[in-house]
Tab-separated table of C-alpha atoms in Angstrom:
chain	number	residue	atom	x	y	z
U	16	UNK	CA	0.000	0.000	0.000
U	17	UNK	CA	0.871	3.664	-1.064
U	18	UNK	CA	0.415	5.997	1.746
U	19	UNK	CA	0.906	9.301	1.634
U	20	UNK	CA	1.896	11.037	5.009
U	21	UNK	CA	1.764	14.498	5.651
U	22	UNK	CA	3.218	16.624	8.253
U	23	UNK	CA	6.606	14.151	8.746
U	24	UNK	CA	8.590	16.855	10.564
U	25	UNK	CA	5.674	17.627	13.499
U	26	UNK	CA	4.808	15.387	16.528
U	27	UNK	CA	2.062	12.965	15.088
U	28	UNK	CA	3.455	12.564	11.528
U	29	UNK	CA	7.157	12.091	13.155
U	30	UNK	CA	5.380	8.888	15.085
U	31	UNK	CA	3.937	7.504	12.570
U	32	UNK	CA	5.962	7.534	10.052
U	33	UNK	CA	8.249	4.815	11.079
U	34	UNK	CA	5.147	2.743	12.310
U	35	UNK	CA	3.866	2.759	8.635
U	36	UNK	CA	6.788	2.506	7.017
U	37	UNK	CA	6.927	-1.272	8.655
U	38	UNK	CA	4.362	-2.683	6.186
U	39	UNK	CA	3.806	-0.051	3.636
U	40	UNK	CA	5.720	2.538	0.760
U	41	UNK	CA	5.127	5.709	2.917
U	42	UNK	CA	5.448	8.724	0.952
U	43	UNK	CA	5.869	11.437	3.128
U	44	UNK	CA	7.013	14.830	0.935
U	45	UNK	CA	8.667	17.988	2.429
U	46	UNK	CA	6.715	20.863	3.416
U	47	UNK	CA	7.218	22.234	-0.440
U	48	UNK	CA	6.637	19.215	-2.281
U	49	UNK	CA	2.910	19.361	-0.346
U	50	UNK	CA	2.290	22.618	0.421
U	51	UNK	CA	-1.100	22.689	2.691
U	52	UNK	CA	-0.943	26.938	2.465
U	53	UNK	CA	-1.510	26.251	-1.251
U	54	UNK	CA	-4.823	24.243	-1.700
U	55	UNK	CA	-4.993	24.939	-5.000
U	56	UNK	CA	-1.282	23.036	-6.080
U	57	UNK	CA	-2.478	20.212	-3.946
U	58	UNK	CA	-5.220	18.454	-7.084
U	59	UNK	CA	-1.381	17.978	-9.599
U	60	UNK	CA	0.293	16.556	-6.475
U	61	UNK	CA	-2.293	13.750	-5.674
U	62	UNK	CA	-2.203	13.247	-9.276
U	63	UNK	CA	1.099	12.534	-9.426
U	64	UNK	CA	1.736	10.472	-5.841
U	65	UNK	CA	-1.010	8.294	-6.896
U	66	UNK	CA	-1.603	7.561	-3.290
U	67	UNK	CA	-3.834	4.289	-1.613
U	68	UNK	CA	-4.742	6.225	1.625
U	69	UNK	CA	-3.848	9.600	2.762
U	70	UNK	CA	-2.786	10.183	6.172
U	71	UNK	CA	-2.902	13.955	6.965
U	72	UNK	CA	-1.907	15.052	10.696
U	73	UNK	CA	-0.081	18.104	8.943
U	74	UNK	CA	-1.896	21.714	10.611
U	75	UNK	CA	-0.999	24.970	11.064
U	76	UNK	CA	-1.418	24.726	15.037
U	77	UNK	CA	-0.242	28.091	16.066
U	78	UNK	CA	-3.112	28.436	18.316
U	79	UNK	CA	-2.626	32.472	19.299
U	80	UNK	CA	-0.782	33.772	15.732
U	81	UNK	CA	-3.814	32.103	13.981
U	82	UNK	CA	-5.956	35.068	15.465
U	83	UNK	CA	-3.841	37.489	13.177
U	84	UNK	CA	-2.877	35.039	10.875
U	85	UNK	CA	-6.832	33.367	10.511
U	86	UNK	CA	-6.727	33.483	6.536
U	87	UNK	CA	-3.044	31.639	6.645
U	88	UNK	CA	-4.966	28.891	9.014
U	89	UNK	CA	-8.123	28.775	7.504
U	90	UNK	CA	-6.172	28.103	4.252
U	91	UNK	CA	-4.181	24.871	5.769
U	92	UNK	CA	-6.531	23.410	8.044
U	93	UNK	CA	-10.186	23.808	6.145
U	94	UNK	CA	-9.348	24.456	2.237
U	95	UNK	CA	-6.612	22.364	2.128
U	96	UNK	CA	-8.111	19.415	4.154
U	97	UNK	CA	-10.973	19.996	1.563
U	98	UNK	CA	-9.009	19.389	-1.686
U	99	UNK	CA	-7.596	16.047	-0.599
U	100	UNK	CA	-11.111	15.204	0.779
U	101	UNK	CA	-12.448	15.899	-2.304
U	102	UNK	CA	-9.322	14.332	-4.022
U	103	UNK	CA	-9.947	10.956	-2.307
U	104	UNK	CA	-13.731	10.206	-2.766
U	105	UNK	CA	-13.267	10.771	-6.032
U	106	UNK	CA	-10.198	8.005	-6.652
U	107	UNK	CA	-11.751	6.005	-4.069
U	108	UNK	CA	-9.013	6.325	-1.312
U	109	UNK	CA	-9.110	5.723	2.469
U	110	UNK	CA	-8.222	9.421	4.206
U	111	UNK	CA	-7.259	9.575	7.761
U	112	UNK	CA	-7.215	13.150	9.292
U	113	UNK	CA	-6.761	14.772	12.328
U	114	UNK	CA	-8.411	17.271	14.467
U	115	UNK	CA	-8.446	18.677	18.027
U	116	UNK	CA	-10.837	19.420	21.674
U	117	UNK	CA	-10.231	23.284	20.584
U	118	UNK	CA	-13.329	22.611	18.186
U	119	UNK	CA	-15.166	22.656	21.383
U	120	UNK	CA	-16.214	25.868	23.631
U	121	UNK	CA	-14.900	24.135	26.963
U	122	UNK	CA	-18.315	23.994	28.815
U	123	UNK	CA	-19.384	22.089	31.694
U	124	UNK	CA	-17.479	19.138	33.393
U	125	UNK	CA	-18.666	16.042	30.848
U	126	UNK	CA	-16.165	14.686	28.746
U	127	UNK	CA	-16.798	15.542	24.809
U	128	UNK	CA	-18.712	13.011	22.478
U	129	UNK	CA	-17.957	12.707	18.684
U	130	UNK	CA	-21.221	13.855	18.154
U	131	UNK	CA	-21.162	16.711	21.026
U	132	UNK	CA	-22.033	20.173	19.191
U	133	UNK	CA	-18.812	22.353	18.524
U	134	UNK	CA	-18.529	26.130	19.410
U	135	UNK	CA	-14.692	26.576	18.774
U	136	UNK	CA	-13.602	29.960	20.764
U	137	UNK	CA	-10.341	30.352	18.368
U	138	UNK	CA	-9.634	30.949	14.946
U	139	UNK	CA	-7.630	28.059	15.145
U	140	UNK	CA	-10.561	26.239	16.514
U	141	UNK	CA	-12.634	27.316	13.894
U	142	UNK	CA	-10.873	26.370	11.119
U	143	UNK	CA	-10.227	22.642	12.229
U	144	UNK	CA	-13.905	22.252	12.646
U	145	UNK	CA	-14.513	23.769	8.993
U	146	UNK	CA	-12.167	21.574	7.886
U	147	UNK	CA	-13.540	18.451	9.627
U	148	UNK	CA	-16.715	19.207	7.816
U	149	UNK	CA	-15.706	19.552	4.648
U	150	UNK	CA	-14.076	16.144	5.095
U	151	UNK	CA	-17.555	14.653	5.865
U	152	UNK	CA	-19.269	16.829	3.039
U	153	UNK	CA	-17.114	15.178	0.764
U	154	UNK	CA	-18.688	12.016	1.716
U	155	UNK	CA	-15.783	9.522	1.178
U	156	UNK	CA	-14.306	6.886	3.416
U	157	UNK	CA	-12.662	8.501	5.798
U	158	UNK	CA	-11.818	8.570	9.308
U	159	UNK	CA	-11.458	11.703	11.600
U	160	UNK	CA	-9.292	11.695	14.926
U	161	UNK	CA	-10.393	14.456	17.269
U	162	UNK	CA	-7.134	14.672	20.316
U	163	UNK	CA	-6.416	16.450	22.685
U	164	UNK	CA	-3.069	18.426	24.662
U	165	UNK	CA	-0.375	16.758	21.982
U	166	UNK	CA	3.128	16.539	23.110
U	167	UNK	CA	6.065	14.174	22.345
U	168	UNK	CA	9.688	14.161	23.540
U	169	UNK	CA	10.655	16.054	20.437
U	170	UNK	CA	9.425	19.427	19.483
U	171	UNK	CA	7.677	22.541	20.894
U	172	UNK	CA	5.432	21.270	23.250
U	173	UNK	CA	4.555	21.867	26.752
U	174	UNK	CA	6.186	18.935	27.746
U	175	UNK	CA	10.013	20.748	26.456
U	176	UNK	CA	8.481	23.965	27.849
U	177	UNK	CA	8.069	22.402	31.334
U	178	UNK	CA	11.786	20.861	31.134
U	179	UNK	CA	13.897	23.916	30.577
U	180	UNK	CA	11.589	26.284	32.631
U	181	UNK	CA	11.969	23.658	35.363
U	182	UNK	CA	16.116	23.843	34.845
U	183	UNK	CA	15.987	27.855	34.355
U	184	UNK	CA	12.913	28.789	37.286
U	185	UNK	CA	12.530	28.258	40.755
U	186	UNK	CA	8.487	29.426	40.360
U	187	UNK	CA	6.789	27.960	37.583
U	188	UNK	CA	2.828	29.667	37.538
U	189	UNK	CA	0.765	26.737	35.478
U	190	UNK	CA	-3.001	27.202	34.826
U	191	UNK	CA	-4.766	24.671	36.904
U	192	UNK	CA	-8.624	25.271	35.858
U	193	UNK	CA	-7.880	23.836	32.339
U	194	UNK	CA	-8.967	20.061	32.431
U	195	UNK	CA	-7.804	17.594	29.702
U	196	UNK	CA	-5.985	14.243	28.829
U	197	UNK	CA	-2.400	15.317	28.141
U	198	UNK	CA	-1.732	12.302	25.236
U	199	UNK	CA	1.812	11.746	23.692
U	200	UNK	CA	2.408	11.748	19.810
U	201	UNK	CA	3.173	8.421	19.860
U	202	UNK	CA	-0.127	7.176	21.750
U	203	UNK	CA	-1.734	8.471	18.686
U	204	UNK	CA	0.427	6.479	16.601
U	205	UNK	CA	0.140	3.421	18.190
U	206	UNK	CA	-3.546	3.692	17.927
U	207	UNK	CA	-3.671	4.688	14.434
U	208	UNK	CA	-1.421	1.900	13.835
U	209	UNK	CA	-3.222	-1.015	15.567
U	210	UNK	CA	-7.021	0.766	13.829
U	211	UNK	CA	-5.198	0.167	10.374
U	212	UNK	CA	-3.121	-3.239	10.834
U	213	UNK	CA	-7.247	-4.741	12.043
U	214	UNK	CA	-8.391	-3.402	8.808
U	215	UNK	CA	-5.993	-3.619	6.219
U	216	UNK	CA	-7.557	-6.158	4.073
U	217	UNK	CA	-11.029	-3.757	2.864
U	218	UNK	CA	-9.391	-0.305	4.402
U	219	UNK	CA	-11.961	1.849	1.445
U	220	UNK	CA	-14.819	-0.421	2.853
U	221	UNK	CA	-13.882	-0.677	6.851
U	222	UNK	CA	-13.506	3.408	7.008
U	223	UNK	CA	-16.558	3.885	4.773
U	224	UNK	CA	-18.414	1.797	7.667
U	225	UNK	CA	-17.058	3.204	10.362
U	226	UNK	CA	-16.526	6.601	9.239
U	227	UNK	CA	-16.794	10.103	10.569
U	228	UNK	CA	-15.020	11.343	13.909
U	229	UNK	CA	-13.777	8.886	16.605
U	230	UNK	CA	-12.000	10.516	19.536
U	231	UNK	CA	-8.023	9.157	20.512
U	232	UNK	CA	-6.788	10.767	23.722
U	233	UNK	CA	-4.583	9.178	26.894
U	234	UNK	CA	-7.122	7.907	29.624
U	235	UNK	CA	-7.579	9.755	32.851
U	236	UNK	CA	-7.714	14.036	32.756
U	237	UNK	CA	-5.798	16.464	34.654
U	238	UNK	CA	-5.184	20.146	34.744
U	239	UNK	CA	-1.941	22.102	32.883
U	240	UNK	CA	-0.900	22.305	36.008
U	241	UNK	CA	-0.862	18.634	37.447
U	242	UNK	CA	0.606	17.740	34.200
U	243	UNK	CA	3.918	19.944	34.790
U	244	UNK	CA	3.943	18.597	38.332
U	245	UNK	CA	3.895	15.226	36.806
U	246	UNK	CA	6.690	16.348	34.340
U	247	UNK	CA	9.042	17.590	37.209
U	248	UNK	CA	8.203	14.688	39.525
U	249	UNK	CA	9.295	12.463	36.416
U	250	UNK	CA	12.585	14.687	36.052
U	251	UNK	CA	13.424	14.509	39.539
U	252	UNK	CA	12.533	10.891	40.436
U	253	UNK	CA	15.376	10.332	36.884
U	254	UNK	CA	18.358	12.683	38.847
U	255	UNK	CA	17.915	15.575	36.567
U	256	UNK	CA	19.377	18.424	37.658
U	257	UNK	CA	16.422	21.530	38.535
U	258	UNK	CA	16.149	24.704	40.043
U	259	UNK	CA	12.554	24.673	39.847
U	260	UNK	CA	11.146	24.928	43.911
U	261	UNK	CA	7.769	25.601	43.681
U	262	UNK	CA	4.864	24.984	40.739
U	263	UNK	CA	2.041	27.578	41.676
U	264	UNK	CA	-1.491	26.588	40.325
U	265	UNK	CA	-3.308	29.812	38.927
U	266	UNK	CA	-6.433	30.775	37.211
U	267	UNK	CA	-6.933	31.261	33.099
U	268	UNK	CA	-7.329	34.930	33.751
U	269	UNK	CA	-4.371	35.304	35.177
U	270	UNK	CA	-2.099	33.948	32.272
U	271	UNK	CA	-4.037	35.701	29.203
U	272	UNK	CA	-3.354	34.930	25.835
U	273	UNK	CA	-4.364	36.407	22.458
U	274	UNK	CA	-6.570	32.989	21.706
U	275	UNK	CA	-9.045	31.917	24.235
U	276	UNK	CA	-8.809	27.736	25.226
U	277	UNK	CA	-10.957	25.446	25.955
U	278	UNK	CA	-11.691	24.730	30.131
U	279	UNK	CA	-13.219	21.258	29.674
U	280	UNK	CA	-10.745	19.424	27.168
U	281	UNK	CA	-12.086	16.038	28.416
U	282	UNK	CA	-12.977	13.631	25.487
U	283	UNK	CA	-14.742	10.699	25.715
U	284	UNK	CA	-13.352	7.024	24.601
U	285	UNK	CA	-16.461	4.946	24.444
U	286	UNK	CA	-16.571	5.044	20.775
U	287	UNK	CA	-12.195	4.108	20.190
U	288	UNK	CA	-13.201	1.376	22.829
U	289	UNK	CA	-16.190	-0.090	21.544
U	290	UNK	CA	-16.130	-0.105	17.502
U	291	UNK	CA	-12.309	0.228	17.367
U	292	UNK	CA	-11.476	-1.816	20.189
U	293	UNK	CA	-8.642	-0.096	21.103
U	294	UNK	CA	-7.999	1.388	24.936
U	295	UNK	CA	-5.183	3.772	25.461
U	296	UNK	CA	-3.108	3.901	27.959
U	297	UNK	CA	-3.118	6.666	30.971
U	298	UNK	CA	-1.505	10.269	30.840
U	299	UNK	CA	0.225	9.195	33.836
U	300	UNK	CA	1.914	6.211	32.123
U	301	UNK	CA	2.164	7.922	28.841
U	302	UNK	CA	4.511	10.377	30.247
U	303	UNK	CA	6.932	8.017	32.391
U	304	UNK	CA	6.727	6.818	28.648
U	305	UNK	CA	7.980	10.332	26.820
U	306	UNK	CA	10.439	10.890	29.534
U	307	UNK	CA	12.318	7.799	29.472
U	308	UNK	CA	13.043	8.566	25.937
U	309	UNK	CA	14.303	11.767	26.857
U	310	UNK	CA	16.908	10.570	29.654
U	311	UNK	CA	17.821	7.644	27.167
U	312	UNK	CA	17.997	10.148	24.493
């Protein structure tokens, strides 16, 4: 099988590729061999890469610069996913894209449902959802992965934030009314992995069945802030050296930012569980996980 992976050089598309690459030709192009902030170059390039599923966790996921920069995001995460939704009804091929909790305003306490009404409060949040919907509009197979607080060993995340600040700082001030699963880059990948290796012999017909949005997260929730405790307790249990003395808990309001987040980033597993039959592991464990690959690094 062909598969053509976007987004090779960020945290989901950097775990998967060598999971895919185990069974299958991966074709996984540079940034300017697939350019998602050009929609319209993206019809030739399918074309041409003659693809058997496309796997697209490539985004523009600058959550804050996306409120000045909304047509740049608009034009990589909905009119972009479009084309190659559009692209692969047509030639009858499998797509696999991914999307985030920021689709959702952050109400109440219960965790999120695939079919849970969205109410982004971002730009960046806005334009995931339009493009999740033009991926169902198109009406091929397809599968959508909503997740949630991404972060891998590798790369800007929160999780490298947390690691220098906690080697620079002896206060770190982390927003503790933010609730979520924090879930590691290559959680996703695992799960995307074991979906497609229990599917591989009808993949068109399988994802036509079971298409539209499933949800992938870590199990268990916790707040920004028990996550970087987590993250230091993990660094300090492995004889890292820190300066870091305290980790304050504060509110949203008092850590503004120019895009407004989600409170309630809980999503709920019932559907990965039941029809995928696939249960992730915790945050807890996930990120013993991530940090042992940064000590053995």
């Amino acid at each position: 099988m062909r598969i053509l992976l976007t987004g090779t050089s960020g945290q989901v598309g950097g775990a998967l590729l060598p999971l895919l690459q185990r069974n299958d030709i991966v074709l996984a192009p540079k940034r300017d061999e697939f350019d998602l902030s050009r929609p319209e170059t993206l019809t030739e390039r399918l074309a041409a890469l003659k693809p058997d599923l496309i796997v697209n966790p490539a985004a523009y996921t600058a959550v804050d610069r996306a409120e000045d920069e909304r047509e740049l995001a608009f034009r990589v995460n909905a009119e972009a996913a479009a084309v190659m939704a559009q692209w692969a009804a047509q030639h009858g091929v499998p797509l696999i894209h991914f999307s985030t909790d920021y689709v959702f305003d952050g109400s109440g306490t219960e965790p999120w449902r695939e079919d849970s009404e969205p109410r982004p409060l971002s730009a960046y949040g806005a334009s995931k959802l339009e493009g999740d919907s033009a991926i169902i509009a198109a009406g091929g197979a397809h599968l959508i992965v909503r997740t949630s607080w991404v972060y891998a060993a590798k790369g800007t995340n929160f999780l490298n934030t947390i690691v220098r600040l906690a080697k620079e700082r002896e206060e770190l001030r982390i927003v503790a009314d933010q609730v979520g699963a924090p879930t590691s880059a290559s959680v996703i990948a695992d799960t995307i992995s074991e979906i497609l290796s229990a599917r591989r012999s009808d993949l068109g017909r399988a994802f036509d069945q079971c298409k539209g949005v499933v949800n992938v997260a870590c199990q268990g929730e916790t707040s920004w802030h028990g996550f970087a405790a987590a993250i230091v307790a993990g660094l300090a249990s492995r004889g890292a050296a820190l300066n870091v003395k305290r980790i304050i808990p504060i509110r949203t309001d008092e850590f503004p930012t120019r895009a407004r987040r989600p409170a309630n980033s809980r999503l709920s597993l019932q559907r990965l569980c039941r029809e995928f039959d696939v249960s992730p592991i915790s945050w807890d464990q996930a990120i013993e996980r991530e940090l042992d690959l940064m000590t053995n690094a």
